[in-house]
XYZ file of C-alpha atoms in Angstrom:
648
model
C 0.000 0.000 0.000
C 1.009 3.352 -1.056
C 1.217 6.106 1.817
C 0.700 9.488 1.099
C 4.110 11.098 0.356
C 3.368 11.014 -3.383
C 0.870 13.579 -2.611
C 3.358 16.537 -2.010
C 5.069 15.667 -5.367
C 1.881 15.782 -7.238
C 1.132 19.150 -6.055
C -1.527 19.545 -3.068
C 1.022 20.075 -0.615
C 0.032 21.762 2.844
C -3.007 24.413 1.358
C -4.542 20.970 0.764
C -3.829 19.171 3.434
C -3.819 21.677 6.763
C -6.584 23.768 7.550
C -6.360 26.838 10.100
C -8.456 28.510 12.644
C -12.118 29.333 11.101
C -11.913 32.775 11.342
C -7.917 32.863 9.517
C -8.681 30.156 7.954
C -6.513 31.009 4.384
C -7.878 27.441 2.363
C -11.506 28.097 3.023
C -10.693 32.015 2.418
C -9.419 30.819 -1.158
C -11.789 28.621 -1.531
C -14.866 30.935 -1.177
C -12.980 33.664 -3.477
C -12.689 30.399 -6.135
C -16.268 30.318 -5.856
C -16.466 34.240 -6.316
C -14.664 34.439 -8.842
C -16.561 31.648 -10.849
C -19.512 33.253 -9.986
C -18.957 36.957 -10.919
C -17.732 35.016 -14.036
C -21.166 33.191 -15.017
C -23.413 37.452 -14.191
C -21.183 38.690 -16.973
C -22.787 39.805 -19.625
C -22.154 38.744 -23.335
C -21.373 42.628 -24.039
C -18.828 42.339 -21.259
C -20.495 44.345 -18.761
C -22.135 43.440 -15.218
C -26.249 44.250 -15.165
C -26.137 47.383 -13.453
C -27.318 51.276 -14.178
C -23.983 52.399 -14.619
C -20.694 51.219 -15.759
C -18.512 51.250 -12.537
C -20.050 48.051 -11.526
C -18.382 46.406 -14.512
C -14.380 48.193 -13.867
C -15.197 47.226 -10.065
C -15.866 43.453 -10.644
C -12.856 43.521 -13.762
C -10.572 45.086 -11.414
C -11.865 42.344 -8.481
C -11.293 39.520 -11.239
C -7.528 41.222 -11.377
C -7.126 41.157 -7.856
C -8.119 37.542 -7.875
C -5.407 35.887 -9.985
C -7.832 36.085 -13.245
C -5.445 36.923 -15.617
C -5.868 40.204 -17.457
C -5.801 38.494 -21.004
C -8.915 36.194 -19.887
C -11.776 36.958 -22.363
C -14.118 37.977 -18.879
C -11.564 40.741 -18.410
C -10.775 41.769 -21.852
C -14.712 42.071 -22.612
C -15.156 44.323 -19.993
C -12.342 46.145 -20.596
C -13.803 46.883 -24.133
C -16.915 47.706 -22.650
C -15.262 50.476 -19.848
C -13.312 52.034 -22.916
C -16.465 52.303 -25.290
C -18.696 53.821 -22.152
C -16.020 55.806 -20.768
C -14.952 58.106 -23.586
C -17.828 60.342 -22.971
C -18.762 59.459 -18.898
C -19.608 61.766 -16.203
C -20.752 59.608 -13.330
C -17.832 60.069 -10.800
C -18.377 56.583 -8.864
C -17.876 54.856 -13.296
C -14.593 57.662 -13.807
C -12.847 56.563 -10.284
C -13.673 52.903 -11.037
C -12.781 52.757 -14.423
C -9.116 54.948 -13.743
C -8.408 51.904 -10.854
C -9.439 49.207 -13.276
C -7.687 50.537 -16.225
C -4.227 51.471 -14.515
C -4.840 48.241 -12.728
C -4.899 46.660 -16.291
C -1.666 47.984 -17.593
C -2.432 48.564 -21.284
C -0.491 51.188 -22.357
C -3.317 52.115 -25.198
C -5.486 53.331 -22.192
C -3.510 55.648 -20.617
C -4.977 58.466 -22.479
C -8.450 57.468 -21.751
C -7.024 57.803 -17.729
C -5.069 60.847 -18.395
C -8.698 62.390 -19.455
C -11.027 60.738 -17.189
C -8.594 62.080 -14.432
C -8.851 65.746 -16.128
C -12.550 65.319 -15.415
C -12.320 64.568 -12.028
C -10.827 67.681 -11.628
C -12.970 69.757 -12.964
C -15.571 68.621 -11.329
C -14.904 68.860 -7.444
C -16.448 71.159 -5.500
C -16.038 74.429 -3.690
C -15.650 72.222 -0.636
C -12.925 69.727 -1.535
C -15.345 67.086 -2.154
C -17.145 65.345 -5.316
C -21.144 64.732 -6.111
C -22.068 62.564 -8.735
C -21.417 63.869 -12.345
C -18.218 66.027 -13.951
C -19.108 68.380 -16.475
C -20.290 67.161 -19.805
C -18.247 66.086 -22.037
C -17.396 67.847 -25.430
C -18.010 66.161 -29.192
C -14.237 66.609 -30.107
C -12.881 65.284 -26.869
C -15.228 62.134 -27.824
C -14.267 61.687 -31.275
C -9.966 61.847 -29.817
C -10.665 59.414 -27.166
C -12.529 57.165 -29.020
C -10.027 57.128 -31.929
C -7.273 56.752 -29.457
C -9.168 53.427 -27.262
C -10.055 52.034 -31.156
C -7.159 50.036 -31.490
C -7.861 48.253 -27.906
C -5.264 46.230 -25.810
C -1.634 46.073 -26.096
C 0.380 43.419 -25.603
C 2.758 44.727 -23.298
C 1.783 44.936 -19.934
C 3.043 46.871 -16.945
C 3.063 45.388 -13.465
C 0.296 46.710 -11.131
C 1.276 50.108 -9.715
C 4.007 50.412 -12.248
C 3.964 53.010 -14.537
C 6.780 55.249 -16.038
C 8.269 58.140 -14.442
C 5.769 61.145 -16.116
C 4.943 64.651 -15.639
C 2.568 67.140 -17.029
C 4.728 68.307 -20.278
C 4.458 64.184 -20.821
C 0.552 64.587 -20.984
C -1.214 64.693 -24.015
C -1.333 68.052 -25.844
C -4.994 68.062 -25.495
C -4.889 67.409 -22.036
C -2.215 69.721 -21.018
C -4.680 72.267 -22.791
C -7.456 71.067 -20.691
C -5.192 71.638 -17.303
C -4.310 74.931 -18.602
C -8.148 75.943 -18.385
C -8.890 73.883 -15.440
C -9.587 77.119 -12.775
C -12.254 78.370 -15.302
C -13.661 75.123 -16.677
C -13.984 74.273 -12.725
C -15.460 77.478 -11.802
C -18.396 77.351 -13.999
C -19.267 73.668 -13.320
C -19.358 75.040 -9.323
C -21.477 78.108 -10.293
C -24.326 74.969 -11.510
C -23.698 72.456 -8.797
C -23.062 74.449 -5.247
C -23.819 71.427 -3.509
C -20.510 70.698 -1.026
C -20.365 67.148 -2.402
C -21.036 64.238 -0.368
C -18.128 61.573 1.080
C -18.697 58.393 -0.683
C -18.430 60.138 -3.842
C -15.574 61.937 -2.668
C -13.652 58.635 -1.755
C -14.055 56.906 -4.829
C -12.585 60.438 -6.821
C -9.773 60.362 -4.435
C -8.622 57.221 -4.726
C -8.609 57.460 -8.399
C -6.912 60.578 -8.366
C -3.589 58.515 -6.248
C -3.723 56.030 -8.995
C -4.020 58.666 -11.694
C -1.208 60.831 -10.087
C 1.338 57.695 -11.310
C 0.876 58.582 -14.337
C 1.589 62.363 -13.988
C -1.472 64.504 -13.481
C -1.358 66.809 -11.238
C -3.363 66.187 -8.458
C -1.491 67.078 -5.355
C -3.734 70.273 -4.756
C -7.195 68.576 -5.073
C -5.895 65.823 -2.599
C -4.487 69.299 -0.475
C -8.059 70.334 -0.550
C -9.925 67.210 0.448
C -7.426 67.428 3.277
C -8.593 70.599 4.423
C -12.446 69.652 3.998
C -11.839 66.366 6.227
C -10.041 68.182 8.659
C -12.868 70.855 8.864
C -15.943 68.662 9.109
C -14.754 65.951 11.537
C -17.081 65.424 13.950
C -16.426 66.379 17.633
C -18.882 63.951 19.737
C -17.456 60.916 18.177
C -13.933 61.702 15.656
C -15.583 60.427 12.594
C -17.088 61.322 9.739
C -20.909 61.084 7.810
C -21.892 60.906 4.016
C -22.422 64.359 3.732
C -21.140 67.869 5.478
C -22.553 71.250 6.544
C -22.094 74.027 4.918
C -22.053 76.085 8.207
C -19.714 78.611 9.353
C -16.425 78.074 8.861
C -16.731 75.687 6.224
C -16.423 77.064 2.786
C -14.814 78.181 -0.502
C -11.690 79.147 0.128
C -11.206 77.901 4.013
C -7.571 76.280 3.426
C -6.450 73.523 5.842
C -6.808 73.670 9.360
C -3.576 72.679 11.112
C -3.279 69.160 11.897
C -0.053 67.174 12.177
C 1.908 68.058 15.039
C -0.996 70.732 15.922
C -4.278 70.708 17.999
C -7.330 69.455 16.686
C -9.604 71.825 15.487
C -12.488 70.830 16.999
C -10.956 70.547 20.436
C -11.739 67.081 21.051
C -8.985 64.647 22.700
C -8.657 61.165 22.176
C -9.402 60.431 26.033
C -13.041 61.619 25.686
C -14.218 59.523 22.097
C -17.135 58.101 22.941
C -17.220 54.154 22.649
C -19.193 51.882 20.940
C -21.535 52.818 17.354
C -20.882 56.514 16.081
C -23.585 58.959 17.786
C -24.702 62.442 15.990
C -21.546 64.617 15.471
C -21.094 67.828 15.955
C -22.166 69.258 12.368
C -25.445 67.484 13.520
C -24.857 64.782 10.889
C -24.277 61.602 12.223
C -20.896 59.321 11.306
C -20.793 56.241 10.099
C -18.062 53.184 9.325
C -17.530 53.614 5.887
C -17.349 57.854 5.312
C -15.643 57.229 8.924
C -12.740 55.442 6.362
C -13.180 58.182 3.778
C -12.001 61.194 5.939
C -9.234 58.624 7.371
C -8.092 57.883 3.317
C -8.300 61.745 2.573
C -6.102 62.384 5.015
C -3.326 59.729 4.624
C -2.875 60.324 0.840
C -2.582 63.892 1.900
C 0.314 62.786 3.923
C 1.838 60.457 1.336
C 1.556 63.300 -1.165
C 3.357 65.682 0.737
C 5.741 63.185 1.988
C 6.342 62.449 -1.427
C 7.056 65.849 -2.978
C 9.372 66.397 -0.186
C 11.541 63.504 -0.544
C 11.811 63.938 -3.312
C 12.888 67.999 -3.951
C 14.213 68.462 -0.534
C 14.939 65.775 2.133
C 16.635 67.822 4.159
C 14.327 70.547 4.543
C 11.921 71.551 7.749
C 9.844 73.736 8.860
C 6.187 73.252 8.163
C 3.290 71.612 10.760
C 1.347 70.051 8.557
C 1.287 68.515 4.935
C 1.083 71.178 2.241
C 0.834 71.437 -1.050
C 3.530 69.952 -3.396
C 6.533 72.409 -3.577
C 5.448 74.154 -0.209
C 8.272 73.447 1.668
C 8.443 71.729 4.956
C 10.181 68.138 6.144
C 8.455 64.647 5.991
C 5.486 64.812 8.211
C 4.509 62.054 11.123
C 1.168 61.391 10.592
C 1.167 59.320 13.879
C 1.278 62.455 15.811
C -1.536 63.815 14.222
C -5.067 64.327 16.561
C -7.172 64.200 13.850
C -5.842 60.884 12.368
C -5.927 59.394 16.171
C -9.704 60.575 16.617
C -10.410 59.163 13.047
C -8.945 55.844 14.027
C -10.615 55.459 17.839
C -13.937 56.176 16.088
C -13.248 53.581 13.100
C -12.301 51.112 16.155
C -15.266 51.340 17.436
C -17.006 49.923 14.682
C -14.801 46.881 14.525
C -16.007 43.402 16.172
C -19.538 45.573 17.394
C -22.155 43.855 16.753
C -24.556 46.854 18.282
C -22.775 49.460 16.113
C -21.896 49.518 12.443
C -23.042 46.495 11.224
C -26.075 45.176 13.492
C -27.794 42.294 10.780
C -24.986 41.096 10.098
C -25.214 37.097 10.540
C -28.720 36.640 11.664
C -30.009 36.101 8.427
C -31.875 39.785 8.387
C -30.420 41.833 5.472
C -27.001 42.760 5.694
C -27.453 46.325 4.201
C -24.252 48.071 3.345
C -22.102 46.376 5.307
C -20.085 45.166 2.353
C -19.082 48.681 1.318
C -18.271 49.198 4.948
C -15.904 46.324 5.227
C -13.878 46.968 1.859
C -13.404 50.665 3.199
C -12.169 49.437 5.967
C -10.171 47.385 4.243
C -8.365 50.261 2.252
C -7.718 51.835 5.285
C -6.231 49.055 7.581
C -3.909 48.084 4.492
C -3.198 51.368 3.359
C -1.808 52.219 6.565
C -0.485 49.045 7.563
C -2.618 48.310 10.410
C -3.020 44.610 11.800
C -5.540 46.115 14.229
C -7.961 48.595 14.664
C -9.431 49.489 18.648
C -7.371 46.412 19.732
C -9.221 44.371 16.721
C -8.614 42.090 14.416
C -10.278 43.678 11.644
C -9.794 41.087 8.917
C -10.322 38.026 10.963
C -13.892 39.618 12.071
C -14.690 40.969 8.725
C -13.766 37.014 7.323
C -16.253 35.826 10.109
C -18.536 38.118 8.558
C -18.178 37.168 4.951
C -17.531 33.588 4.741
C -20.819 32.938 7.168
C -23.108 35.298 4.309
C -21.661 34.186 1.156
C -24.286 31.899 -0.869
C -24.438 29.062 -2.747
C -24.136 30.687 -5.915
C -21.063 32.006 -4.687
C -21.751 35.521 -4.642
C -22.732 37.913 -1.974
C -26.451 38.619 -2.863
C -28.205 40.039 0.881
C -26.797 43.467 0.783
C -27.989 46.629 -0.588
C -25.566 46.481 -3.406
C -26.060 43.381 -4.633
C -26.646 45.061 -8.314
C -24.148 43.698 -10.855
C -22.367 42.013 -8.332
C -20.756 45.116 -6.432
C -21.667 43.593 -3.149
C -19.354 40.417 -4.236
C -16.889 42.326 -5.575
C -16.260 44.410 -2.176
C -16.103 41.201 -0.019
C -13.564 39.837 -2.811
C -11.599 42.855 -2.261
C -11.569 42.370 1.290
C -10.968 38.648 1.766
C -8.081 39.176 -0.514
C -6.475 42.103 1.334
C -6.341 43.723 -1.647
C -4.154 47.284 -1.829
C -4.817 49.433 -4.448
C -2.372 51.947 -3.213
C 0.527 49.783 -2.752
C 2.721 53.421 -2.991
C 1.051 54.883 -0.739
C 1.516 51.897 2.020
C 5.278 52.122 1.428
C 5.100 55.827 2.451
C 3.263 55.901 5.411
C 4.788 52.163 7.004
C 5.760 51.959 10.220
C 4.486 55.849 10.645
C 0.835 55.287 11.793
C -0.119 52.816 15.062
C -3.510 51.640 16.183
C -4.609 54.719 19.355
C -5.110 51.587 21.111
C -2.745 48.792 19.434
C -1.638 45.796 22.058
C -0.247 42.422 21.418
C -2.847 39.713 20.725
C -2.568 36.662 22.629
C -1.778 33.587 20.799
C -4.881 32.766 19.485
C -6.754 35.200 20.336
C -9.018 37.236 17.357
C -8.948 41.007 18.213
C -8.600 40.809 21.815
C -10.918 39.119 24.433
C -13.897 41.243 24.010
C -14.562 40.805 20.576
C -14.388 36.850 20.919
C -17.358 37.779 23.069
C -18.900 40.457 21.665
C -18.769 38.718 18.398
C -20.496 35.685 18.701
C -20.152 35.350 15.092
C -22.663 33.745 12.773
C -19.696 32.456 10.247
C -18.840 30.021 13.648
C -22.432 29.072 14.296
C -22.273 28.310 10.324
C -19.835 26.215 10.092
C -20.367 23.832 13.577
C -23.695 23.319 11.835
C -22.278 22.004 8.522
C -19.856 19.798 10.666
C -21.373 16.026 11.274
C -21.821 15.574 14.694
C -19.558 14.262 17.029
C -19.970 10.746 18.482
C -21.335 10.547 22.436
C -18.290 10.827 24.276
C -19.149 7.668 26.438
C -18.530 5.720 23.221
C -15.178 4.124 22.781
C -14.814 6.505 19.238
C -16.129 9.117 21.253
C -13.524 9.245 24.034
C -10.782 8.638 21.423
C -12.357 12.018 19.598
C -12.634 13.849 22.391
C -8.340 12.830 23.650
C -7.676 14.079 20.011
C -9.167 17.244 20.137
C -8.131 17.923 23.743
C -4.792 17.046 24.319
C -1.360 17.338 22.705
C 1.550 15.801 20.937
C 2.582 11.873 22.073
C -1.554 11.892 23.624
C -2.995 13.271 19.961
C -0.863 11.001 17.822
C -1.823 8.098 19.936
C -5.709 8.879 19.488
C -5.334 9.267 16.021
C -3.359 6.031 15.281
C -6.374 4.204 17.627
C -9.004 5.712 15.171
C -7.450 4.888 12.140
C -7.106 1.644 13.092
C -9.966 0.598 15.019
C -13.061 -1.648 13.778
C -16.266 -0.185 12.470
C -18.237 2.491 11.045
C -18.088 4.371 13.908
C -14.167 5.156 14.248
C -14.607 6.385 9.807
C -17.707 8.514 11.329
C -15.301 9.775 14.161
C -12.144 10.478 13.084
C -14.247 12.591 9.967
C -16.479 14.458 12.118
C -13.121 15.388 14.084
C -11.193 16.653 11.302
C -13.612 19.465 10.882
C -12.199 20.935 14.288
C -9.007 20.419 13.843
C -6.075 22.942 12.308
C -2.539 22.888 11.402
C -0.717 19.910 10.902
C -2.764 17.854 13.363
C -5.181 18.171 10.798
C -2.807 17.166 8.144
C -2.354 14.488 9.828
C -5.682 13.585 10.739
C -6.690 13.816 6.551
C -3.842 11.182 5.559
C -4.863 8.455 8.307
C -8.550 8.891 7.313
C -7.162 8.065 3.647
C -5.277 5.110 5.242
C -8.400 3.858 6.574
C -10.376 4.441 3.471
C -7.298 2.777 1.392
C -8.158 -0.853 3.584
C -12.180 -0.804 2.176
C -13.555 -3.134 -0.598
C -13.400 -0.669 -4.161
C -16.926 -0.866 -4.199
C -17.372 0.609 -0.373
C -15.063 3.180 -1.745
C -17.111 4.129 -4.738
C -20.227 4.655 -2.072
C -17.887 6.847 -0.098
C -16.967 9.258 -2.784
C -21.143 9.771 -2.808
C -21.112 10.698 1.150
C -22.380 14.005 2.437
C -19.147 14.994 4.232
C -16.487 16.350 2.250
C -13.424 14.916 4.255
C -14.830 11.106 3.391
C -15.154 12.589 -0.107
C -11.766 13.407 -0.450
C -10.520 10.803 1.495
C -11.809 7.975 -1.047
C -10.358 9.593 -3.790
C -6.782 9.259 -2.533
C -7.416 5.971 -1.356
C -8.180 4.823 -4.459
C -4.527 6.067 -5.440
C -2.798 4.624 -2.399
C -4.306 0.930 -3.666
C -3.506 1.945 -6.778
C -6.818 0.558 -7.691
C -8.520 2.153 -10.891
C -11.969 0.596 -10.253
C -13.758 3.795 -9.335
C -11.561 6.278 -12.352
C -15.383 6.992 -12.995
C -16.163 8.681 -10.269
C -13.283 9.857 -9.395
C -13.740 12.121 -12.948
C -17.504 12.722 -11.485
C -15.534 14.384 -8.663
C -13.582 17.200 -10.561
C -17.395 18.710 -10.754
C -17.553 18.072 -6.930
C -18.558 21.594 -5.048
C -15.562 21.522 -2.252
C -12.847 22.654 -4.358
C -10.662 20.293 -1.477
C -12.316 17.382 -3.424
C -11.511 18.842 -6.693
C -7.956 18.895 -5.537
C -7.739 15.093 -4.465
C -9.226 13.852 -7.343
C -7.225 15.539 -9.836
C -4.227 14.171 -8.135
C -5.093 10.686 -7.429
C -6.242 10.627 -11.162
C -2.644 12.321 -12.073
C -1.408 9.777 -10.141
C -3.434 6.477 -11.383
C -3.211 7.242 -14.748
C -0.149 8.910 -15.156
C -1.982 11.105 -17.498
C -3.098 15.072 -16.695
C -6.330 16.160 -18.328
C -6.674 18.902 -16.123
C -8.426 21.243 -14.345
C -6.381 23.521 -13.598
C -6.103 26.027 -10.448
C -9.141 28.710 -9.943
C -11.143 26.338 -13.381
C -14.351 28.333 -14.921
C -17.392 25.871 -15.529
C -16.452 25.682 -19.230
C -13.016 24.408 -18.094
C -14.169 22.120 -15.651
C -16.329 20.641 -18.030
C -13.817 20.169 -20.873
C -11.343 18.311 -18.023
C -14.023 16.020 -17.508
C -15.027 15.345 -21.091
C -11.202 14.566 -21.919
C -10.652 12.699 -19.017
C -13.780 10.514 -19.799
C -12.855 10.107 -23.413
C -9.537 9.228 -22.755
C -10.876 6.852 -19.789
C -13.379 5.085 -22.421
C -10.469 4.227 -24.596
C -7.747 3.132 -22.170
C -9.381 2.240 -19.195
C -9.825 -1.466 -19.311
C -6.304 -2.056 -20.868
């Protein structure tokens, strides 16, 4: 009998094989972005886009795709990509512009970067008064249509950058027509304020001023519009609770023209001290709009790119020079600033901490099968924050271990993330995509401010604890109350199976090994039953160990037995038949081992590829992260090629 060293050479290795804590748990975190992924793959439109009223939807779930290992020549991402280009040339919605500049830089095609250089242009023109952004830009002229769409016409490129790469530019590198365009910006910006004197609201604003990071890569000038959304985040923090809400007041002191209010190594403008934040969800603030999680992570971004700006510039022109309190605007003068000193940034951070782990606060449905509302969008800003500024915690918190609580326990069985308010064209799956994956869109940006900004409140977690004591018991999570109910039961602990179960999950080293050697070994159904139902509790390489004797017990049953187990509800006895089969090198059940490859549990995928690898010494695929349509072609090969070799 084989054992189960072949399986490392055929490439499962240890993703396949260990399993960690639920809430870290990086296999069933792939696993339910493999799922995503197939499944933002099947809502995709045959005109490339995602069903939704406007075309950001489609650059958010392309650039999630990206962010997923899809590669950027896969026809899912080069469809949309044709579609952003064709929609884009003549788009005013500011949430489709931001999207479509992260998607497209994200990309790398060097034939789109003067549909960025323009969108970016727009984005410019079109924020307000009061540093901030409302829905549309300013319409977009005939000839500027006809240039861009002459200049998208001949599509993709071949030649790739990396992500975040682009070449050293500056403004006399910018397209004539957009250099003309900057030229006239004060004017062109004046009279789209004179129509919309609205202040602008903070979602809207986020989106802008992310794209306007990416966009500054590639040499636009966008320094003093990030300056400016500085100022307007500094000025309408709110006092009662150091966050921020979706929209701001246009009250005293908060107006054209008001400049930045002196943060950095200053005192906060509002007067409010760390000490005195009040806990738990965000009250009413001080502008008598009330904060919330997500434009709580808006004012927190405007004010770190701010910093990384400045930072930057100064570097750059001057390292050695001083002088200045707070970032300024590029050129200004001044030494690198420490953003960690900065009040506002503390407040902004206490206030986002409070929203992490509560399940009274930000997101209350979250897990009890009510609707989950815009929690989604909440938990990818949060994201961008914590990665942006290199944060492993947040109020003490775990952030991504609760947020990965959150998400695996309210993803579907389509895949997606469909219970939220934006489940339209899949933006709702795309944001918990972006979040399980940890994705950072502003890579640069992380680099500048690393090491420079701690959690108000940052300790050392315990060794295995998630965010600190009172969120393990605040946050009686419904992703753990998920998954012990998919487990199969334990057996009774009076039970001879059940005792051995019950040393195995309790004790340690010489007293674990022995309990798992006894229920590999022992007689009956009942040790199979046990030693699966354990697995399912286990992590790290007890588990691993744990999964290969299963397969050692599976490898001692009659082929036909086996064939019944690779039918059973649990996935572990699913799995574990399949490499059975290959340790008795026994080709009865090639069948369904093919049937498997279609199996749900991408873990059973995995197995049966390999024992089939192994069997047959042949490789019909699939491959890693397979679409439907490639799945299905692995398993018509394999069967064809089974039909004509498999009884020789």
């Amino acid at each position: 009998m084989k054992r189960l060293s072949w399986l490392v050479a055929v490439g499962l290795g240890a993703a396949l094989l260990a399993l960690p804590a639920p809430a870290q748990d990086k296999e069933t975190i792939n696993q339910a972005l493999e799922r995503g992924v197939r499944y933002l793959k099947s809502q995709q439109l045959e005109n490339g886009t995602w069903a939704h009223t406007y075309n950001g939807a489609t650059s958010l779930c392309a650039l999630t795709l990206l962010e997923c290992g899809v590669p950027a020549d896969d026809p899912a991402v080069q469809k949309a990509a044709k579609a952003v280009r064709k929609d884009m040339v003549g788009g005013t919605h500011v949430y489709s512009i931001s999207l479509a500049i992260l998607f497209l830089d994200r990309l790398g095609e060097p034939g789109d970067v003067a549909l960025i250089e323009a969108l970016t242009t727009r984005l410019l023109e079109a924020q307000t008064a009061y540093g901030g952004w409302n829905y549309a830009t300013p319409p977009v002229g005939e000839a500027e249509v006809r240039r861009l769409t002459t200049a998208t016409a001949s599509g993709a490129g071949t030649e790739r950058r990396k992500p975040g790469e682009t070449e050293k530019r500056e403004v006399k590198d910018l397209a004539p027509e957009i250099q003309d365009q900057l030229k006239r910006l004060p004017a062109r910006r004046a009279a789209f304020a004179a129509q919309e004197i609205r202040a602008g609201d903070n979602s809207n604003t986020q989106f802008a001023i992310l794209a306007l990071w990416v966009a500054r890569r590639h040499g636009l000038p966008v320094d003093q519009a990030l300056l400016e959304t500085e100022a307007r985040f500094r000025r309408s923090q709110n006092r009662a609770d150091g966050g921020w809400g979706y929209m701001v007041s246009m009250g005293e002191g908060f107006g054209p023209g008001m400049g930045p209010l002196v943060g950095g190594d200053g005192p906060n403008p509002q007067g409010a001290k760390p000490d005195g934040l009040v806990a738990g969800s965000l009250p009413l603030g001080n502008r008598g709009i009330g904060s919330n999680g997500p434009m709580t992570c808006a004012g927190l971004l405007g004010l770190g790119l701010a910093y990384g700006a400045w930072n930057e510039t100064t570097l750059r022109t001057d390292p050695k020079a001083g002088g200045s309190t707070r970032p300024g605007p590029a050129g200004g003068g001044g030494a690198p600033k420490d953003p960690d000193k900065d009040v506002n940034v503390k407040l902004g951070l206490r206030a986002l901490g409070a929203c992490v782990g509560n399940p009274g606060g930000e997101v209350p449905t979250i897990g009890n099968n009510s609707r989950v509302g815009r929690a989604y969008y909440f938990l990818w800003s949060l994201e961008r924050v914590a990665v942006a500024f290199d944060l492993d915690t947040i109020g003490n918190k775990d952030w991504y271990g609760w947020g990965c609580e959150i998400l695996l326990a309210n993803q579907d069985g389509s895949g997606g993330w469909t219970n939220g308010e934006y489940s339209e064209g899949c933006c709702d799956s795309a944001f918990a995509m972006l979040f399980l994956k940890r994705v950072n869109l502003l890579g640069d940006l992380t680099r500048s401010l690393k090491g420079k900004i701690k959690d108000p409140g940052k300790r050392i977690l315990a060794a295995g604890d998630v965010g600190g004591a009172a969120l393990k018991k605040d946050a009686a999570s419904a992703a753990t109350a998920k998954a012990a109910k998919a487990m199969p039961p334990l057996p009774q602990p009076e039970t001879p199976a059940g005792r051995l179960v019950s040393q195995l999950l309790d004790g340690s080293g010489a007293r674990q090994d022995d309990a798992l050697a006894k229920l590999r070994d022992g007689k009956g159904a009942a040790y199979t039953d046990a030693l699966a139902a354990a697995i399912h509790r286990l992590n790290g390489p007890i588990k691993k160990k744990a999964r290969e004797a299963l397969a050692e017990r599976l490898s001692g049953l009659k082929a036909i037995t086996l064939g019944d187990k690779m039918e059973d509800e649990d996935l572990e006895v699913r799995r574990a038949a399949a490499l059975a089969c290959a340790m008795k090198e026994d080709t009865t059940n090639v069948g369904k081992m093919i049937d498997l490859l279609q199996d749900p549990e991408s873990t059973v995928v995995r197995a049966s590829h390999a024992a089939l690898k192994e069997l047959t010494k042949q490789d019909f695929g699939p491959g890693e992260d397979p679409t439907p349509a490639e799945t299905a072609k692995a398993v018509a090969a394999w069967k064809a090629w089974w039909q004509k070799n498999g009884k020789k």
